[in-house]
Amino acid sequence: MLATVNVDFNSEIKNLMSTKLINDNKEILKNHLGNLYRILSKDNEAQKQRSDLLNHSKGTRKRKIQWAIKRYEKAINLFFPVIISSPNDVAAIFNHKRFDYVVIDEASQVTLERALPILYLGNTRIISGDKQQLQPTDFFQSKLKEEYEETYSDDDASVINDTSDIQDSNSLLEYVEKKYHIEMLTYHYRSSKRELIQFSNVVFYDGQLVVANSPKDNKPGIEIVDVNGLWDGKTNIFEAKKIVEKIKSICSKPHHGSIGVITFNINQKNLIDSLIEQENDANINKELNRKKENGEDESLFVKNLENVQGDERDIIIFSLTYAKQGDGSFSQRFGPINQKAGENRINVAVSRAKNKIYIFKSIKASSIARAGQSKGRQVFHDYVEYVELFAKSNDLESKEIKSLFNRYLNTSEEKNDIEQTHRFDSPFEEDVYHEIFNKLDTKKYKIETQIQQSGYRIDLAIKELKTGNFVLAIECDGHQYHHANQMQKDNDFYRQNYLENRGWAFYRIDSWKWYRSDRNKIVQEILKKLL
């Protein structure tokens, strides 16, 4: 007898998440406290160190932290199994201690001489970073060969040659990329709208990032404010004043997002800081000390290109600053953008926003000379052109934006056109489409097929006509899904989970259930979800 088994893999995993994974934090804390109790009840030395450490913390005599860590190492290991610190502090404070794991984040900014002492402390090392972002200074690399040549004779040439990878590496990340397997993390979680990150995605990451729009917010994520400003003393007072007005306007509204201002030089940053201080607006002052409920800082900041890596805010305001001078002339001097790796500074700056970017500018892309040796200036030109094109159409699929991106990607219009006209993956999918369409209130809703979401396709999705938002995604699990291997099903689950976290609602239809039960009941369940 042949038995047919119907297994909804995504539901199985989701149930597992709801019953176990979502409660991981509580479970970890519970296990940790239980482990502490068991050890302290049996280990007299650990008990004594715990008691002494508590008494020391209440005393008036202050000791260096290195002293406490060495003296109470067992107790500190028990109560603080995870330690977060800067590279310099780790090397100075924990130089005698071994860790099971050492994780170095933002490794593109960590030089080798700062990283090596820390790596030595770990049994397993995990390096995380982005080579397309800011790099450290090259002082160490420029001195390394000179020091080796002073230390070794000609007979030790092989030793010097073995350091070539180190000499050629600007950072820890650059060095390990030459030696070890690299895994790219493709899911992008910061930006809620594709237009906020798509420029970086194409120009710096070959379009590999997975980015999904929130289906409930169809307002454009980029807005340009053209200012007839002037370049004077490396500042643009017109842009600065307009930006302070914008900050004041945003802060006057309830439930507004966190705000960050990014300028393209330190002089403009200082000018905006000064104007904010002069404004002395109560709402802005409150924003300067804004924190989340968990204590995380999300206060208003004003920073220049060099100092914004690692930051993020709901709303980012750019002051491009550059403008014509009083006599009408325009200089092609763009400070750090023209320097080596200036394009990385652009990438860092334009990828800080979660929900919205306002760009205050006094020049057009056509004012920036794209030709020349400076890659930073080329990327700067292209970003300004990108936001100008998007502001005209609010469409990332426009021919003009595709043409701009084709400077960086090997994609053809023909391929894109084929993808746009593709409608159904299977007869099952087409069958579902027609059944839903026949019962859908077409005055309120529209059903679309093969909706693109950053390299993924959603089989079917229902859009509310009034708002233009997608209200439900429908996945049709047919023959291909049931015969997929475990890895393919895992990828499908993580894709759905990622999109749900971005605001998508999903309904999955199993082909076995569709053809062997009442399909009308399934359609009615879908329609109820629209109410």
Short mmCIF file of C-alpha atoms in Angstrom, two decimals:
data_model
loop_
_atom_site.label_atom_id
_atom_site.label_comp_id
_atom_site.label_asym_id
_atom_site.label_seq_id
_atom_site.Cartn_x
_atom_site.Cartn_y
_atom_site.Cartn_z
CA MET A 1 0.00 0.00 0.00
CA LEU A 2 1.37 3.39 -1.03
CA ALA A 3 1.00 6.06 1.64
CA THR A 4 1.19 9.78 0.86
CA VAL A 5 2.71 11.93 3.58
CA ASN A 6 1.99 15.64 3.64
CA VAL A 7 4.71 17.56 5.47
CA ASP A 8 4.68 21.36 5.66
CA PHE A 9 8.37 21.95 6.27
CA ASN A 10 8.04 25.67 6.92
CA SER A 11 5.28 25.14 9.49
CA GLU A 12 7.37 22.51 11.23
CA ILE A 13 10.33 24.87 11.52
CA LYS A 14 8.13 27.80 12.54
CA ASN A 15 6.58 25.73 15.32
CA LEU A 16 10.07 24.84 16.46
CA MET A 17 11.02 28.51 16.52
CA SER A 18 7.93 29.51 18.48
CA THR A 19 8.42 26.81 21.11
CA LYS A 20 12.21 26.85 21.43
CA LEU A 21 14.22 29.37 19.44
CA ILE A 22 12.22 32.45 20.41
CA ASN A 23 12.78 31.56 24.09
CA ASP A 24 16.51 31.05 23.65
CA ASN A 25 17.46 34.06 25.76
CA LYS A 26 15.40 32.84 28.71
CA GLU A 27 16.75 29.31 28.27
CA ILE A 28 20.35 30.50 28.12
CA LEU A 29 19.89 32.59 31.28
CA LYS A 30 18.18 29.70 33.06
CA ASN A 31 20.97 27.28 32.13
CA HIS A 32 23.64 29.79 33.08
CA LEU A 33 22.15 30.43 36.53
CA GLY A 34 21.70 26.71 37.07
CA ASN A 35 25.32 26.12 36.12
CA LEU A 36 26.45 28.86 38.52
CA TYR A 37 24.50 27.29 41.38
CA ARG A 38 25.93 23.82 40.76
CA ILE A 39 29.53 25.06 40.58
CA LEU A 40 29.29 27.41 43.55
CA SER A 41 27.71 24.69 45.70
CA LYS A 42 30.71 22.40 45.10
CA ASP A 43 33.69 24.71 44.51
CA ASN A 44 34.82 26.41 47.72
CA GLU A 45 37.43 28.51 45.93
CA ALA A 46 34.82 29.89 43.53
CA GLN A 47 32.55 30.72 46.48
CA LYS A 48 35.35 32.54 48.26
CA GLN A 49 36.33 34.53 45.16
CA ARG A 50 32.70 35.51 44.60
CA SER A 51 32.38 36.75 48.18
CA ASP A 52 35.69 38.61 48.07
CA LEU A 53 34.87 40.20 44.72
CA LEU A 54 31.52 41.49 46.05
CA ASN A 55 33.19 42.91 49.16
CA HIS A 56 35.91 44.53 47.07
CA SER A 57 33.32 46.20 44.81
CA LYS A 58 31.69 47.77 47.88
CA GLY A 59 34.95 49.04 49.34
CA THR A 60 36.52 52.45 48.93
CA ARG A 61 39.95 51.23 47.85
CA LYS A 62 40.18 51.19 44.06
CA ARG A 63 42.33 48.72 42.16
CA LYS A 64 43.14 48.35 38.47
CA ILE A 65 40.87 45.98 36.62
CA GLN A 66 43.85 43.78 35.67
CA TRP A 67 44.43 43.13 39.37
CA ALA A 68 40.80 42.06 39.93
CA ILE A 69 40.76 39.78 36.89
CA LYS A 70 43.92 37.97 37.96
CA ARG A 71 42.87 37.69 41.61
CA TYR A 72 39.25 36.65 41.00
CA GLU A 73 39.64 34.92 37.63
CA LYS A 74 37.51 31.89 38.51
CA ALA A 75 34.59 33.98 39.75
CA ILE A 76 34.77 36.37 36.81
CA ASN A 77 34.80 33.45 34.35
CA LEU A 78 31.67 32.07 35.99
CA PHE A 79 29.66 35.29 36.11
CA PHE A 80 30.92 36.87 32.89
CA PRO A 81 31.40 34.11 30.29
CA VAL A 82 31.17 36.66 27.45
CA ILE A 83 33.34 39.78 27.51
CA ILE A 84 32.99 42.65 25.02
CA SER A 85 35.88 45.08 24.79
CA SER A 86 38.01 47.12 22.44
CA PRO A 87 41.16 45.52 20.92
CA ASN A 88 43.53 47.65 23.00
CA ASP A 89 41.76 46.86 26.28
CA VAL A 90 41.63 43.12 25.56
CA ALA A 91 45.35 43.01 24.87
CA ALA A 92 46.19 45.04 27.98
CA ILE A 93 43.77 43.49 30.47
CA PHE A 94 43.44 39.85 29.43
CA ASN A 95 46.98 39.15 28.20
CA HIS A 96 47.32 36.11 30.51
CA LYS A 97 43.90 34.59 29.82
CA ARG A 98 42.80 32.02 27.25
CA PHE A 99 39.36 32.17 25.61
CA ASP A 100 37.47 29.40 23.84
CA TYR A 101 36.43 31.90 21.17
CA VAL A 102 37.79 35.27 20.11
CA VAL A 103 35.58 37.30 17.75
CA ILE A 104 36.92 40.43 16.08
CA ASP A 105 34.27 42.58 14.44
CA GLU A 106 34.88 45.52 12.06
CA ALA A 107 38.14 43.77 11.12
CA SER A 108 38.63 46.09 8.14
CA GLN A 109 39.55 48.81 10.68
CA VAL A 110 41.84 46.66 12.82
CA THR A 111 45.55 46.66 11.97
CA LEU A 112 47.55 43.47 12.27
CA GLU A 113 49.68 44.72 15.13
CA ARG A 114 46.52 45.39 17.17
CA ALA A 115 44.90 42.07 16.24
CA LEU A 116 47.71 39.55 16.72
CA PRO A 117 47.90 39.75 20.55
CA ILE A 118 44.13 39.22 20.73
CA LEU A 119 44.10 36.32 18.28
CA TYR A 120 46.78 34.61 20.36
CA LEU A 121 44.34 34.49 23.31
CA GLY A 122 41.71 32.41 21.50
CA ASN A 123 41.46 28.72 20.73
CA THR A 124 39.02 29.49 17.90
CA ARG A 125 39.10 32.83 16.06
CA ILE A 126 36.23 34.37 14.14
CA ILE A 127 36.95 37.41 11.96
CA SER A 128 34.09 39.61 10.76
CA GLY A 129 34.27 42.70 8.62
CA ASP A 130 33.67 44.44 5.32
CA LYS A 131 36.57 45.31 3.03
CA GLN A 132 34.36 47.81 1.23
CA GLN A 133 34.29 50.03 4.30
CA LEU A 134 36.92 52.15 6.03
CA GLN A 135 40.44 50.83 6.51
CA PRO A 136 43.02 51.61 9.21
CA THR A 137 46.12 53.70 8.61
CA ASP A 138 49.02 52.04 6.80
CA PHE A 139 51.75 53.11 9.25
CA PHE A 140 52.43 49.56 10.49
CA GLN A 141 52.65 48.08 7.01
CA SER A 142 55.08 50.75 5.79
CA LYS A 143 57.41 50.07 8.71
CA LEU A 144 57.28 46.27 8.72
CA LYS A 145 59.74 45.43 5.95
CA GLU A 146 62.22 48.04 7.19
CA GLU A 147 62.24 46.39 10.63
CA TYR A 148 62.74 42.92 9.16
CA GLU A 149 65.61 44.09 6.95
CA GLU A 150 67.34 45.59 9.98
CA THR A 151 66.91 42.35 11.96
CA TYR A 152 67.74 39.64 9.42
CA SER A 153 70.72 39.02 7.13
CA ASP A 154 70.61 38.07 3.46
CA ASP A 155 70.54 34.40 4.49
CA ASP A 156 67.16 35.01 6.05
CA ALA A 157 65.58 36.25 2.82
CA SER A 158 62.96 33.51 2.98
CA VAL A 159 61.73 34.87 6.31
CA ILE A 160 61.31 38.34 4.82
CA ASN A 161 59.55 36.94 1.76
CA ASP A 162 57.14 35.02 3.99
CA THR A 163 55.89 38.35 5.30
CA SER A 164 54.75 39.57 1.88
CA ASP A 165 51.09 38.86 2.66
CA ILE A 166 51.42 40.91 5.84
CA GLN A 167 53.17 43.80 4.11
CA ASP A 168 50.50 43.91 1.41
CA SER A 169 47.61 43.85 3.91
CA ASN A 170 46.08 47.10 5.13
CA SER A 171 44.01 45.36 7.79
CA LEU A 172 43.41 42.08 9.58
CA LEU A 173 40.47 41.39 7.28
CA GLU A 174 42.55 41.89 4.15
CA TYR A 175 45.19 39.51 5.48
CA VAL A 176 42.84 36.66 6.46
CA GLU A 177 41.02 36.90 3.12
CA LYS A 178 44.25 35.73 1.46
CA LYS A 179 44.66 32.79 3.80
CA TYR A 180 41.28 31.38 4.79
CA HIS A 181 37.82 30.51 3.55
CA ILE A 182 35.50 33.53 3.47
CA GLU A 183 31.73 33.31 3.93
CA MET A 184 29.72 36.30 2.71
CA LEU A 185 26.65 37.20 4.77
CA THR A 186 24.15 38.20 2.11
CA TYR A 187 21.05 39.12 4.12
CA HIS A 188 20.78 42.87 4.67
CA TYR A 189 18.75 43.78 7.75
CA ARG A 190 19.27 47.53 8.24
CA SER A 191 17.43 49.24 5.40
CA SER A 192 13.67 48.79 5.17
CA LYS A 193 13.59 50.01 1.55
CA ARG A 194 15.67 48.75 -1.36
CA GLU A 195 16.49 52.21 -2.67
CA LEU A 196 18.37 53.01 0.55
CA ILE A 197 20.94 50.25 0.01
CA GLN A 198 20.66 49.32 -3.67
CA PHE A 199 23.44 51.66 -4.78
CA SER A 200 25.90 50.05 -2.36
CA ASN A 201 24.54 46.62 -3.22
CA VAL A 202 25.31 47.03 -6.91
CA VAL A 203 28.47 49.16 -6.79
CA PHE A 204 30.27 47.43 -3.92
CA TYR A 205 28.71 43.96 -3.50
CA ASP A 206 27.96 42.89 -7.08
CA GLY A 207 24.23 42.82 -6.34
CA GLN A 208 24.62 39.86 -3.96
CA LEU A 209 22.86 41.40 -0.95
CA VAL A 210 19.36 40.17 -0.21
CA VAL A 211 17.23 43.26 0.40
CA ALA A 212 13.46 43.32 0.78
CA ASN A 213 11.05 46.23 0.91
CA SER A 214 8.45 46.43 3.63
CA PRO A 215 5.13 45.73 1.84
CA LYS A 216 3.30 48.17 4.13
CA ASP A 217 5.21 51.32 3.26
CA ASN A 218 5.34 52.45 -0.36
CA LYS A 219 6.63 55.96 0.36
CA PRO A 220 10.00 56.65 -1.30
CA GLY A 221 13.01 56.20 0.94
CA ILE A 222 15.11 58.94 -0.67
CA GLU A 223 14.20 62.62 -0.88
CA ILE A 224 16.31 65.42 -2.38
CA VAL A 225 16.31 69.00 -1.11
CA ASP A 226 18.03 71.23 -3.66
CA VAL A 227 19.64 74.25 -2.04
CA ASN A 228 21.09 77.22 -3.88
CA GLY A 229 24.09 77.22 -1.55
CA LEU A 230 27.61 78.57 -1.87
CA TRP A 231 31.02 77.12 -0.94
CA ASP A 232 32.66 79.48 1.53
CA GLY A 233 35.51 78.55 3.86
CA LYS A 234 34.89 74.82 3.30
CA THR A 235 31.31 75.22 4.51
CA ASN A 236 27.88 75.75 3.02
CA ILE A 237 25.84 77.88 5.43
CA PHE A 238 22.70 77.63 3.26
CA GLU A 239 22.63 73.82 3.49
CA ALA A 240 23.44 73.92 7.20
CA LYS A 241 20.51 76.24 8.00
CA LYS A 242 18.08 74.19 5.90
CA ILE A 243 19.21 71.01 7.65
CA VAL A 244 18.63 72.49 11.11
CA GLU A 245 15.15 73.56 9.96
CA LYS A 246 14.49 70.00 8.80
CA ILE A 247 15.68 68.52 12.10
CA LYS A 248 13.42 70.92 13.97
CA SER A 249 10.47 69.92 11.79
CA ILE A 250 11.07 66.20 12.29
CA CYS A 251 11.52 66.53 16.05
CA SER A 252 8.26 68.47 16.39
CA LYS A 253 6.26 65.44 15.24
CA PRO A 254 5.32 62.57 17.58
CA HIS A 255 6.76 59.09 17.06
CA HIS A 256 9.46 60.24 14.66
CA GLY A 257 12.50 58.09 14.02
CA SER A 258 16.03 58.56 15.27
CA ILE A 259 18.16 61.04 13.30
CA GLY A 260 21.73 61.20 12.07
CA VAL A 261 23.41 63.94 10.03
CA ILE A 262 26.39 63.11 7.82
CA THR A 263 28.55 65.85 6.31
CA PHE A 264 31.29 65.55 3.73
CA ASN A 265 33.88 67.44 5.76
CA ILE A 266 34.61 68.35 9.38
CA ASN A 267 34.03 72.10 8.84
CA GLN A 268 30.41 71.56 7.82
CA LYS A 269 29.92 69.19 10.73
CA ASN A 270 31.15 71.84 13.16
CA LEU A 271 28.95 74.49 11.54
CA ILE A 272 25.78 72.37 11.90
CA ASP A 273 26.67 71.54 15.51
CA SER A 274 27.04 75.26 16.21
CA LEU A 275 23.68 76.11 14.59
CA ILE A 276 21.91 73.37 16.56
CA GLU A 277 23.39 74.77 19.76
CA GLN A 278 22.29 78.31 18.84
CA GLU A 279 18.77 77.08 18.01
CA ASN A 280 18.39 75.70 21.56
CA ASP A 281 15.13 74.01 20.56
CA ALA A 282 13.53 71.93 23.34
CA ASN A 283 12.59 69.05 20.99
CA ILE A 284 16.05 68.94 19.43
CA ASN A 285 17.70 69.05 22.85
CA LYS A 286 15.60 66.08 23.89
CA GLU A 287 16.70 64.26 20.74
CA LEU A 288 20.36 64.82 21.65
CA ASN A 289 19.89 62.50 24.64
CA ARG A 290 17.51 59.95 23.13
CA LYS A 291 17.74 56.35 24.30
CA LYS A 292 15.77 53.18 23.69
CA GLU A 293 13.99 51.40 26.53
CA ASN A 294 16.92 49.00 26.80
CA GLY A 295 19.30 51.93 27.26
CA GLU A 296 20.78 51.80 23.77
CA ASP A 297 21.88 55.20 22.51
CA GLU A 298 19.99 56.51 19.49
CA SER A 299 20.54 60.22 20.04
CA LEU A 300 20.82 62.76 17.25
CA PHE A 301 24.36 62.84 15.90
CA VAL A 302 26.22 65.08 13.46
CA LYS A 303 29.33 63.40 12.03
CA ASN A 304 31.59 63.68 9.03
CA LEU A 305 32.42 60.83 6.63
CA GLU A 306 35.42 59.62 8.61
CA ASN A 307 33.57 58.96 11.85
CA VAL A 308 30.23 57.40 10.95
CA GLN A 309 31.14 53.73 10.41
CA GLY A 310 29.17 51.48 12.76
CA ASP A 311 26.37 54.01 13.27
CA GLU A 312 22.80 53.71 12.04
CA ARG A 313 19.65 55.78 12.43
CA ASP A 314 16.06 55.64 11.15
CA ILE A 315 16.58 58.91 9.29
CA ILE A 316 19.87 60.03 7.75
CA ILE A 317 20.34 63.60 6.53
CA PHE A 318 23.21 64.31 4.13
CA SER A 319 24.86 67.65 3.62
CA LEU A 320 26.85 67.26 0.40
CA THR A 321 28.29 70.72 1.22
CA TYR A 322 30.14 71.18 -2.11
CA ALA A 323 28.89 74.11 -4.17
CA LYS A 324 29.94 76.89 -6.50
CA GLN A 325 31.94 79.71 -5.00
CA GLY A 326 30.76 83.30 -4.95
CA ASP A 327 32.40 84.02 -8.33
CA GLY A 328 30.53 81.10 -9.95
CA SER A 329 33.53 78.77 -10.17
CA PHE A 330 33.40 75.16 -8.96
CA SER A 331 36.44 73.22 -7.77
CA GLN A 332 36.76 69.47 -8.26
CA ARG A 333 38.42 69.12 -4.86
CA PHE A 334 36.42 66.71 -2.74
CA GLY A 335 38.73 66.18 0.20
CA PRO A 336 38.82 62.58 1.51
CA ILE A 337 36.63 61.37 -1.37
CA ASN A 338 39.49 62.08 -3.80
CA GLN A 339 41.96 60.15 -1.66
CA LYS A 340 42.79 56.45 -1.80
CA ALA A 341 39.73 54.31 -0.90
CA GLY A 342 37.54 57.43 -1.04
CA GLU A 343 34.81 55.23 -2.53
CA ASN A 344 34.72 53.26 0.73
CA ARG A 345 33.84 56.44 2.58
CA ILE A 346 30.89 56.92 0.23
CA ASN A 347 29.76 53.33 0.83
CA VAL A 348 29.85 53.76 4.60
CA ALA A 349 27.93 57.03 4.48
CA VAL A 350 25.13 55.97 2.13
CA SER A 351 24.40 52.72 3.98
CA ARG A 352 23.56 54.13 7.45
CA ALA A 353 19.80 54.71 7.02
CA LYS A 354 17.05 52.35 8.13
CA ASN A 355 13.97 54.13 6.77
CA LYS A 356 14.74 57.47 5.10
CA ILE A 357 17.48 59.55 3.51
CA TYR A 358 17.25 63.32 2.96
CA ILE A 359 19.94 64.72 0.68
CA PHE A 360 20.61 68.45 0.89
CA LYS A 361 22.73 69.49 -2.08
CA SER A 362 23.80 72.56 -4.00
CA ILE A 363 25.21 70.81 -7.09
CA LYS A 364 24.03 68.37 -9.71
CA ALA A 365 25.78 65.17 -10.71
CA SER A 366 26.73 66.84 -13.98
CA SER A 367 28.87 69.33 -12.00
CA ILE A 368 31.13 66.50 -10.79
CA ALA A 369 33.81 65.41 -13.25
CA ARG A 370 33.53 61.62 -13.46
CA ALA A 371 36.62 61.15 -15.62
CA GLY A 372 40.01 60.89 -13.97
CA GLN A 373 42.03 58.70 -11.62
CA SER A 374 39.91 59.10 -8.50
CA LYS A 375 37.53 56.18 -8.07
CA GLY A 376 36.04 57.96 -5.06
CA ARG A 377 35.01 60.89 -7.22
CA GLN A 378 33.51 58.54 -9.83
CA VAL A 379 31.41 56.78 -7.19
CA PHE A 380 30.41 60.15 -5.68
CA HIS A 381 29.24 61.32 -9.12
CA ASP A 382 27.29 58.11 -9.67
CA TYR A 383 25.60 58.26 -6.27
CA VAL A 384 24.42 61.83 -6.84
CA GLU A 385 23.21 60.78 -10.29
CA TYR A 386 21.46 57.76 -8.76
CA VAL A 387 19.49 59.79 -6.22
CA GLU A 388 18.55 62.34 -8.89
CA LEU A 389 17.24 59.58 -11.16
CA PHE A 390 15.36 57.88 -8.34
CA ALA A 391 13.79 61.16 -7.24
CA LYS A 392 12.33 61.56 -10.75
CA SER A 393 10.71 58.12 -11.02
CA ASN A 394 10.79 56.44 -7.58
CA ASP A 395 11.48 53.32 -9.62
CA LEU A 396 14.62 51.21 -9.24
CA GLU A 397 13.68 49.38 -12.43
CA SER A 398 13.74 52.51 -14.61
CA LYS A 399 15.90 52.30 -17.73
CA GLU A 400 18.05 55.20 -16.54
CA ILE A 401 18.91 53.56 -13.21
CA LYS A 402 19.50 50.20 -14.90
CA SER A 403 21.85 51.91 -17.33
CA LEU A 404 23.76 53.50 -14.44
CA PHE A 405 24.05 50.15 -12.64
CA ASN A 406 25.22 48.44 -15.82
CA ARG A 407 28.48 50.38 -15.40
CA TYR A 408 29.14 47.97 -12.53
CA LEU A 409 27.14 44.82 -13.37
CA ASN A 410 27.32 42.46 -16.34
CA THR A 411 23.59 42.30 -16.90
CA SER A 412 21.70 42.81 -20.12
CA GLU A 413 18.39 44.51 -20.75
CA GLU A 414 17.30 41.37 -22.57
CA LYS A 415 17.75 39.25 -19.43
CA ASN A 416 15.86 41.76 -17.29
CA ASP A 417 12.99 41.89 -19.79
CA ILE A 418 12.69 38.09 -19.74
CA GLU A 419 12.46 38.12 -15.95
CA GLN A 420 9.83 40.84 -16.02
CA THR A 421 7.51 38.94 -18.35
CA HIS A 422 7.77 35.57 -16.56
CA ARG A 423 4.37 34.80 -14.99
CA PHE A 424 3.98 31.25 -13.65
CA ASP A 425 6.41 28.56 -12.57
CA SER A 426 3.91 25.71 -12.85
CA PRO A 427 0.32 24.80 -13.86
CA PHE A 428 -0.42 24.43 -10.12
CA GLU A 429 0.58 28.06 -9.53
CA GLU A 430 -1.55 29.21 -12.47
CA ASP A 431 -4.51 27.20 -11.15
CA VAL A 432 -4.24 28.86 -7.74
CA TYR A 433 -4.02 32.28 -9.38
CA HIS A 434 -7.27 31.86 -11.33
CA GLU A 435 -9.19 30.41 -8.36
CA ILE A 436 -8.24 33.39 -6.17
CA PHE A 437 -8.77 35.95 -8.95
CA ASN A 438 -12.31 34.69 -9.58
CA LYS A 439 -13.31 35.29 -5.95
CA LEU A 440 -11.24 38.41 -5.23
CA ASP A 441 -12.88 41.81 -4.83
CA THR A 442 -11.06 43.45 -7.73
CA LYS A 443 -12.31 46.90 -6.70
CA LYS A 444 -10.15 46.65 -3.58
CA TYR A 445 -7.41 44.17 -4.46
CA LYS A 446 -5.16 43.02 -7.26
CA ILE A 447 -3.26 39.73 -7.46
CA GLU A 448 0.22 39.82 -9.00
CA THR A 449 2.61 37.05 -10.01
CA GLN A 450 6.36 36.47 -9.63
CA ILE A 451 7.06 39.48 -7.44
CA GLN A 452 10.79 40.20 -7.30
CA GLN A 453 12.34 40.73 -3.89
CA SER A 454 16.14 41.05 -4.16
CA GLY A 455 16.90 37.93 -6.14
CA TYR A 456 13.89 36.01 -4.83
CA ARG A 457 10.50 35.57 -6.44
CA ILE A 458 7.26 35.37 -4.48
CA ASP A 459 4.85 33.16 -6.44
CA LEU A 460 1.72 35.29 -5.93
CA ALA A 461 0.93 38.39 -3.88
CA ILE A 462 -2.26 40.35 -3.23
CA LYS A 463 -2.00 44.15 -3.36
CA GLU A 464 -4.44 46.58 -1.78
CA LEU A 465 -5.33 49.14 -4.45
CA LYS A 466 -6.08 51.99 -2.04
CA THR A 467 -2.64 51.98 -0.41
CA GLY A 468 -0.58 50.23 -3.10
CA ASN A 469 0.78 47.89 -0.41
CA PHE A 470 1.12 44.13 -0.67
CA VAL A 471 -1.03 42.61 2.08
CA LEU A 472 -0.41 38.89 1.54
CA ALA A 473 2.24 36.74 -0.15
CA ILE A 474 1.19 33.31 -1.39
CA GLU A 475 3.67 30.50 -1.96
CA CYS A 476 2.63 27.43 -3.96
CA ASP A 477 4.49 24.34 -2.75
CA GLY A 478 4.27 21.99 -5.70
CA HIS A 479 6.29 19.16 -7.20
CA GLN A 480 9.61 21.04 -7.17
CA TYR A 481 9.23 21.95 -3.50
CA HIS A 482 8.42 18.40 -2.36
CA HIS A 483 11.37 16.97 -4.29
CA ALA A 484 13.81 19.62 -3.10
CA ASN A 485 16.72 18.58 -0.88
CA GLN A 486 17.01 19.65 2.73
CA MET A 487 19.35 22.54 1.95
CA GLN A 488 16.91 23.97 -0.60
CA LYS A 489 14.08 23.75 1.93
CA ASP A 490 16.26 25.39 4.57
CA ASN A 491 17.01 28.26 2.18
CA ASP A 492 13.31 28.63 1.42
CA PHE A 493 12.49 28.80 5.12
CA TYR A 494 15.14 31.42 5.85
CA ARG A 495 13.99 33.48 2.88
CA GLN A 496 10.41 33.48 4.19
CA ASN A 497 11.54 34.22 7.73
CA TYR A 498 13.63 37.16 6.49
CA LEU A 499 10.72 38.61 4.51
CA GLU A 500 8.30 38.15 7.43
CA ASN A 501 10.68 40.12 9.61
CA ARG A 502 10.45 42.90 7.00
CA GLY A 503 6.65 42.97 7.30
CA TRP A 504 5.50 40.42 4.72
CA ALA A 505 2.59 38.11 5.62
CA PHE A 506 2.70 34.63 4.06
CA TYR A 507 0.20 31.92 3.21
CA ARG A 508 1.53 28.62 1.86
CA ILE A 509 -0.55 26.25 -0.26
CA ASP A 510 0.51 22.64 -0.54
CA SER A 511 -0.26 21.03 -3.92
CA TRP A 512 -1.19 17.75 -2.21
CA LYS A 513 -3.81 19.58 -0.09
CA TRP A 514 -4.98 21.74 -3.01
CA TYR A 515 -5.83 18.82 -5.27
CA ARG A 516 -7.07 16.38 -2.59
CA SER A 517 -9.31 18.60 -0.46
CA ASP A 518 -11.73 21.49 -0.79
CA ARG A 519 -9.79 24.21 -2.60
CA ASN A 520 -12.67 26.62 -2.10
CA LYS A 521 -12.03 26.39 1.66
CA ILE A 522 -8.39 27.33 1.08
CA VAL A 523 -9.38 30.33 -1.03
CA GLN A 524 -11.83 31.47 1.66
CA GLU A 525 -9.05 31.26 4.27
CA ILE A 526 -6.92 33.51 2.05
CA LEU A 527 -9.73 36.04 1.61
CA LYS A 528 -10.33 36.15 5.38
CA LYS A 529 -6.71 37.17 5.88
CA LEU A 530 -7.37 40.28 3.80
CA LEU A 531 -10.02 41.56 6.22
#
